[in-house]
Short mmCIF file of C-alpha atoms in Angstrom, two decimals:
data_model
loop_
_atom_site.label_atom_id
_atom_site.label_comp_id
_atom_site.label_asym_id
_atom_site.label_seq_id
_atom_site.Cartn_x
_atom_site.Cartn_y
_atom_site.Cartn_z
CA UNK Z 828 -101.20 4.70 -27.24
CA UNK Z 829 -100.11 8.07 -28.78
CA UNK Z 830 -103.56 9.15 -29.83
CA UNK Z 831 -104.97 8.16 -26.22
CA UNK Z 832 -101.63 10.30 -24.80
CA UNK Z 833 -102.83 13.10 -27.41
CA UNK Z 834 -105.91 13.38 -26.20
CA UNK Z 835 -105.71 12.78 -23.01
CA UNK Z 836 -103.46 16.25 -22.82
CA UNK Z 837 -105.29 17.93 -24.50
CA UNK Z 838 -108.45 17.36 -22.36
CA UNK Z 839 -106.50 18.17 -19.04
CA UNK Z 840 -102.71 19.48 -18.46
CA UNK Z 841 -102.37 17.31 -15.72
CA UNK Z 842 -101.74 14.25 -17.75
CA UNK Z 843 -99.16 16.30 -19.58
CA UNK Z 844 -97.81 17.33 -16.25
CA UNK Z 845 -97.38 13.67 -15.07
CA UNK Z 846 -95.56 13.03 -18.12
CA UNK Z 847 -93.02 15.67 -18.23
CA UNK Z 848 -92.46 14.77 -14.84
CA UNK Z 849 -92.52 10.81 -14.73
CA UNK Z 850 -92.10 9.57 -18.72
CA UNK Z 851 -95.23 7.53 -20.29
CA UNK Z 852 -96.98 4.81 -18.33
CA UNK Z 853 -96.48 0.87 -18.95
CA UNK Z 854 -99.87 -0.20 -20.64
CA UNK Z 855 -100.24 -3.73 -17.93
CA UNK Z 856 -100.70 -6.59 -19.77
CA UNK Z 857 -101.50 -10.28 -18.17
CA UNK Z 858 -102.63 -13.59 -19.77
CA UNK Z 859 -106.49 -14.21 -20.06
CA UNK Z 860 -107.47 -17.20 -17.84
CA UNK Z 861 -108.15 -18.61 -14.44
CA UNK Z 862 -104.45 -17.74 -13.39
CA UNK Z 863 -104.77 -14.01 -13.25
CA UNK Z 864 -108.54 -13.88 -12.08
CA UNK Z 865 -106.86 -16.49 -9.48
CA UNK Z 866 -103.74 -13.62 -9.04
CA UNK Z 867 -106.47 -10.84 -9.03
CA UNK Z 868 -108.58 -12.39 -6.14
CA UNK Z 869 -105.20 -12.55 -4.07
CA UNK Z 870 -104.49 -8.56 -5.06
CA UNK Z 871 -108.18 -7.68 -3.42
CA UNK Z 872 -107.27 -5.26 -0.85
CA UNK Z 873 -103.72 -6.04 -0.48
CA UNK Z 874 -100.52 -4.78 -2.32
CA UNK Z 875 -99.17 -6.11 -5.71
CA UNK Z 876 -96.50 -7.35 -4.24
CA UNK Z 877 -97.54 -9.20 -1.00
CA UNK Z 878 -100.45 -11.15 -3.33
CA UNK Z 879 -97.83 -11.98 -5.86
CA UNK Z 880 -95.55 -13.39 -3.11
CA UNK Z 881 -98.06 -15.61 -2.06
CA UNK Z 882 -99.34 -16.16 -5.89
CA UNK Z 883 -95.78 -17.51 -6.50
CA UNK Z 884 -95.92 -19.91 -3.55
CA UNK Z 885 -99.45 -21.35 -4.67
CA UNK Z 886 -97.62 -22.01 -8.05
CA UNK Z 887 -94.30 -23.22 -6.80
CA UNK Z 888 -96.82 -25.97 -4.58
CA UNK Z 889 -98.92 -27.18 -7.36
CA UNK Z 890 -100.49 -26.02 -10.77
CA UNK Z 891 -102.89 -22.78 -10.90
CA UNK Z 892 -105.73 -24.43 -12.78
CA UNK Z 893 -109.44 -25.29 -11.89
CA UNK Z 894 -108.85 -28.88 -11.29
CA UNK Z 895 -106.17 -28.54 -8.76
CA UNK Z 896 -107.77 -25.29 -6.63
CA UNK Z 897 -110.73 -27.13 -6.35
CA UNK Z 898 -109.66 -30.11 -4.21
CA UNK Z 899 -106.92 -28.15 -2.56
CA UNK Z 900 -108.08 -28.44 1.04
CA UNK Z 901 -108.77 -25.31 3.02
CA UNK Z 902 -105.37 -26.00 5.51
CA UNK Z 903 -102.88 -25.95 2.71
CA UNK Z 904 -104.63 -22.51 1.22
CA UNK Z 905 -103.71 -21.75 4.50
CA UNK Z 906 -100.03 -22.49 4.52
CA UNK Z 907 -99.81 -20.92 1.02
CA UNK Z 908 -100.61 -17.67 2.75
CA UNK Z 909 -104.55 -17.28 1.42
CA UNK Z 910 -107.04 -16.05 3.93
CA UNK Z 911 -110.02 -17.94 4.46
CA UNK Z 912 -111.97 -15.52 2.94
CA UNK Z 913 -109.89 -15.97 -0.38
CA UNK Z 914 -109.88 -19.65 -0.77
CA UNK Z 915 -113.52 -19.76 -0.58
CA UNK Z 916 -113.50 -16.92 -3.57
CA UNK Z 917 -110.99 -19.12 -5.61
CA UNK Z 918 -113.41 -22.27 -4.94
CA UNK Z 919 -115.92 -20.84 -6.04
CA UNK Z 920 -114.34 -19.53 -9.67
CA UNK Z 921 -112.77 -22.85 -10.20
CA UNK Z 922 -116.16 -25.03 -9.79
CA UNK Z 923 -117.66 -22.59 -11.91
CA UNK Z 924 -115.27 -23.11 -14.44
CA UNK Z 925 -115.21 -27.07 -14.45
CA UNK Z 926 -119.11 -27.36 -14.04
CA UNK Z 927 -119.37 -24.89 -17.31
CA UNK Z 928 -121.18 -22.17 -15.52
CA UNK Z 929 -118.43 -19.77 -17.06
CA UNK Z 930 -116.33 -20.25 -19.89
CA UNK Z 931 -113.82 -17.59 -19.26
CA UNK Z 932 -112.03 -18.30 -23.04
CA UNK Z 933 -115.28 -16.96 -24.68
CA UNK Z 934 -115.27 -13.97 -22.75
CA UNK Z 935 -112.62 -12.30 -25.11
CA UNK Z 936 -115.19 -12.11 -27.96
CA UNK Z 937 -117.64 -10.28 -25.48
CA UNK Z 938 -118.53 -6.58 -24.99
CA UNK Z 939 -117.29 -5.32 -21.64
CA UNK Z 940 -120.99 -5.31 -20.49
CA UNK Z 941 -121.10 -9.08 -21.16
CA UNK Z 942 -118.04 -9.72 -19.19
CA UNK Z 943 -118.96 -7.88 -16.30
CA UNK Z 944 -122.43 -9.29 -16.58
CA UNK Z 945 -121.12 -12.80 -16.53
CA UNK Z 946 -118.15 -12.31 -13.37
CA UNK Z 947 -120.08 -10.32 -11.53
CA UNK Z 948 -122.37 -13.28 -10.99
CA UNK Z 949 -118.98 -15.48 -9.18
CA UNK Z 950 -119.12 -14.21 -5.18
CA UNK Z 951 -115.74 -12.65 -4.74
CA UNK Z 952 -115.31 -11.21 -7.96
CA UNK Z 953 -116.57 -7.26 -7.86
CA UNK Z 954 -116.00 -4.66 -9.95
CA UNK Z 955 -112.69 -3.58 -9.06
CA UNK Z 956 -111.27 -7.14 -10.49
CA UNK Z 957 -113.52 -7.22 -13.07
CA UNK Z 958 -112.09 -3.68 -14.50
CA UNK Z 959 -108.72 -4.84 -13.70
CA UNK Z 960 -109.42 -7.86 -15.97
CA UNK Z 961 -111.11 -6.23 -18.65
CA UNK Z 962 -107.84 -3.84 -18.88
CA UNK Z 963 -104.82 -5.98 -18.33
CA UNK Z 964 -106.28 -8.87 -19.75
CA UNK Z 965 -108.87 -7.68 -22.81
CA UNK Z 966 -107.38 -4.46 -23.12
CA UNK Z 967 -110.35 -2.26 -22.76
CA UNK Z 968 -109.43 1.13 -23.42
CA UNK Z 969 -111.85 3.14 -21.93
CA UNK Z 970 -112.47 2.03 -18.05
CA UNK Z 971 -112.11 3.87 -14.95
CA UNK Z 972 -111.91 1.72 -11.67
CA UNK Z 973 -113.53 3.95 -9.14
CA UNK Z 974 -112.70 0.94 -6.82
CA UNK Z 975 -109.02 1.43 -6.81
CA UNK Z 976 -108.03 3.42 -3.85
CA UNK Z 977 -104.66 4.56 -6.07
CA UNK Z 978 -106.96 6.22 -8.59
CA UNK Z 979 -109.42 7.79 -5.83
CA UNK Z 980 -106.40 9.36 -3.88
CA UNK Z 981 -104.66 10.26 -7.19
CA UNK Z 982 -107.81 12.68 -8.36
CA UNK Z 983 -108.24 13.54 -4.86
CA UNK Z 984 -104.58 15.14 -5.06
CA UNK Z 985 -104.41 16.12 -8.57
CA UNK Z 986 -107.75 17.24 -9.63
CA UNK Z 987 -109.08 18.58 -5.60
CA UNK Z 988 -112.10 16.10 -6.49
CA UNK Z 989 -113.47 14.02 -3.41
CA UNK Z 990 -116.84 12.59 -4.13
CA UNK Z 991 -116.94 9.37 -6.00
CA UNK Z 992 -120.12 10.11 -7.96
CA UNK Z 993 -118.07 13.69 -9.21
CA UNK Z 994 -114.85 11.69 -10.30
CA UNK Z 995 -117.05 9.68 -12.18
CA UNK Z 996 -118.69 12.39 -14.24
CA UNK Z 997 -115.44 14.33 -14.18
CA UNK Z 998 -114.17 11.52 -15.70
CA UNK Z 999 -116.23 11.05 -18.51
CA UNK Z 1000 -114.20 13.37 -20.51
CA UNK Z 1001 -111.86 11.30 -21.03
CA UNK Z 1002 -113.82 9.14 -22.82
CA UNK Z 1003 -113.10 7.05 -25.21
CA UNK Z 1004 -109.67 6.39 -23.00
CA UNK Z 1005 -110.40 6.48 -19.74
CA UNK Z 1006 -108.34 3.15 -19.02
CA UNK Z 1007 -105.24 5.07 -20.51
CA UNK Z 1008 -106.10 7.81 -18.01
CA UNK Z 1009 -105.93 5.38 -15.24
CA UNK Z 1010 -102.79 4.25 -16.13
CA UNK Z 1011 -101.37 7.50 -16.08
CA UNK Z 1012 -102.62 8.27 -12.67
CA UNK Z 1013 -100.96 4.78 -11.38
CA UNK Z 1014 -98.11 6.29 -12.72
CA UNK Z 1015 -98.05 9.19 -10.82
CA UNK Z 1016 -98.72 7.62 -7.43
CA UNK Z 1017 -96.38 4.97 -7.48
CA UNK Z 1018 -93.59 7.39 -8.78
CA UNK Z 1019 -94.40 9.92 -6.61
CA UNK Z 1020 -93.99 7.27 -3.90
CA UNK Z 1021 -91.23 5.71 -5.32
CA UNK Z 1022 -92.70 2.57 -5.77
CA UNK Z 1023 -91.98 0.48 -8.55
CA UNK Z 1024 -94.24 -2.60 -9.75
CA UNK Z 1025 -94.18 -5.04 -12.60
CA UNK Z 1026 -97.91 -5.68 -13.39
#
């Protein structure tokens, strides 16, 4: 993390800036698995916090794995708090899991290319989850998810950047550690805020 930190300030004195102010990010780290791509399909569009709640009550009701989200009817996904929307989404990933049209175990060996190649495929899984996976769950060091609104606002208020296409090439030089960049951003918006999540 030091040599990402290193760089990072030396390519901008904003990161530095966030630091001084805020201390160093937590790098987010989550199990590989159905489970979080299960938890990440509950965060779309919603805060940590509330899709964790309801995360929590799906696992308190039965066991998070393929076999049981598949027959769970669409009534008790409702009780647990999941929209429609989202149960079909979580469907979806769990019969491609049991009828082998994903094996989401091998995807830890693959290039971040692959792995987007291969989610992007499931309806309900974009971009935005697939970074988030890729990061907190493969570690990817060099990702920025121009589909988090946290990261968007953050350049918009620290860097005076508003077009999407711009932050994109703006952030470029931050390359090879682009993902370490995001999570100093996320940093400074929920401190700034003074919000405080557990990833």
């Amino acid at each position: 993390m030091q040599e990402a930190i290193d760089f990072l300030t030396n390519k901008n004195p904003i990161f530095r800036e966030i630091i001084e102010k805020y201390g160093l990010p937590t790098i987010p780290k989550r199990p590989q698995g159905f489970e979080t791509l299960v938890l990440l399909i509950l965060e779309q569009q919603v805060s940590i916090d509330s899709a964790k709640a309801t995360f929590l009550k799906i696992k308190s009701y039965t066991t998070c794995h393929p076999e049981t989200m598949s027959i769970l009817s669409d009534e008790e996904f409702r009780a647990l708090g999941v929209s429609r929307q989202k149960t079909k989404y979580i469907k979806i990933l769990a019969e491609a899991i049991l009828n082998k049209e994903i094996d989401i175990e091998s995807l830890a060996t693959k290039s971040a290319k692959q792995v987007r190649e291969e989610l992007i495929k499931l309806k309900g899984i974009g971009n935005w989850t697939i970074d988030i996976y890729l990061m907190f769950c493969l570690q990817e060091p060099d990702l920025i998810p121009l589909g988090d609104i946290a990261v968007i606002n953050t350049i918009k208020e620290l860097l005076d950047i508003h077009d999407k296409q711009e932050m994109e090439i703006h952030a470029e030089q931050w390359s090879p550690y682009r993902s370490y960049a995001t999570y100093l951003l996320w940093h400074y918006y929920l401190n700034k805020r003074n919000r405080k999540i557990a990833y």
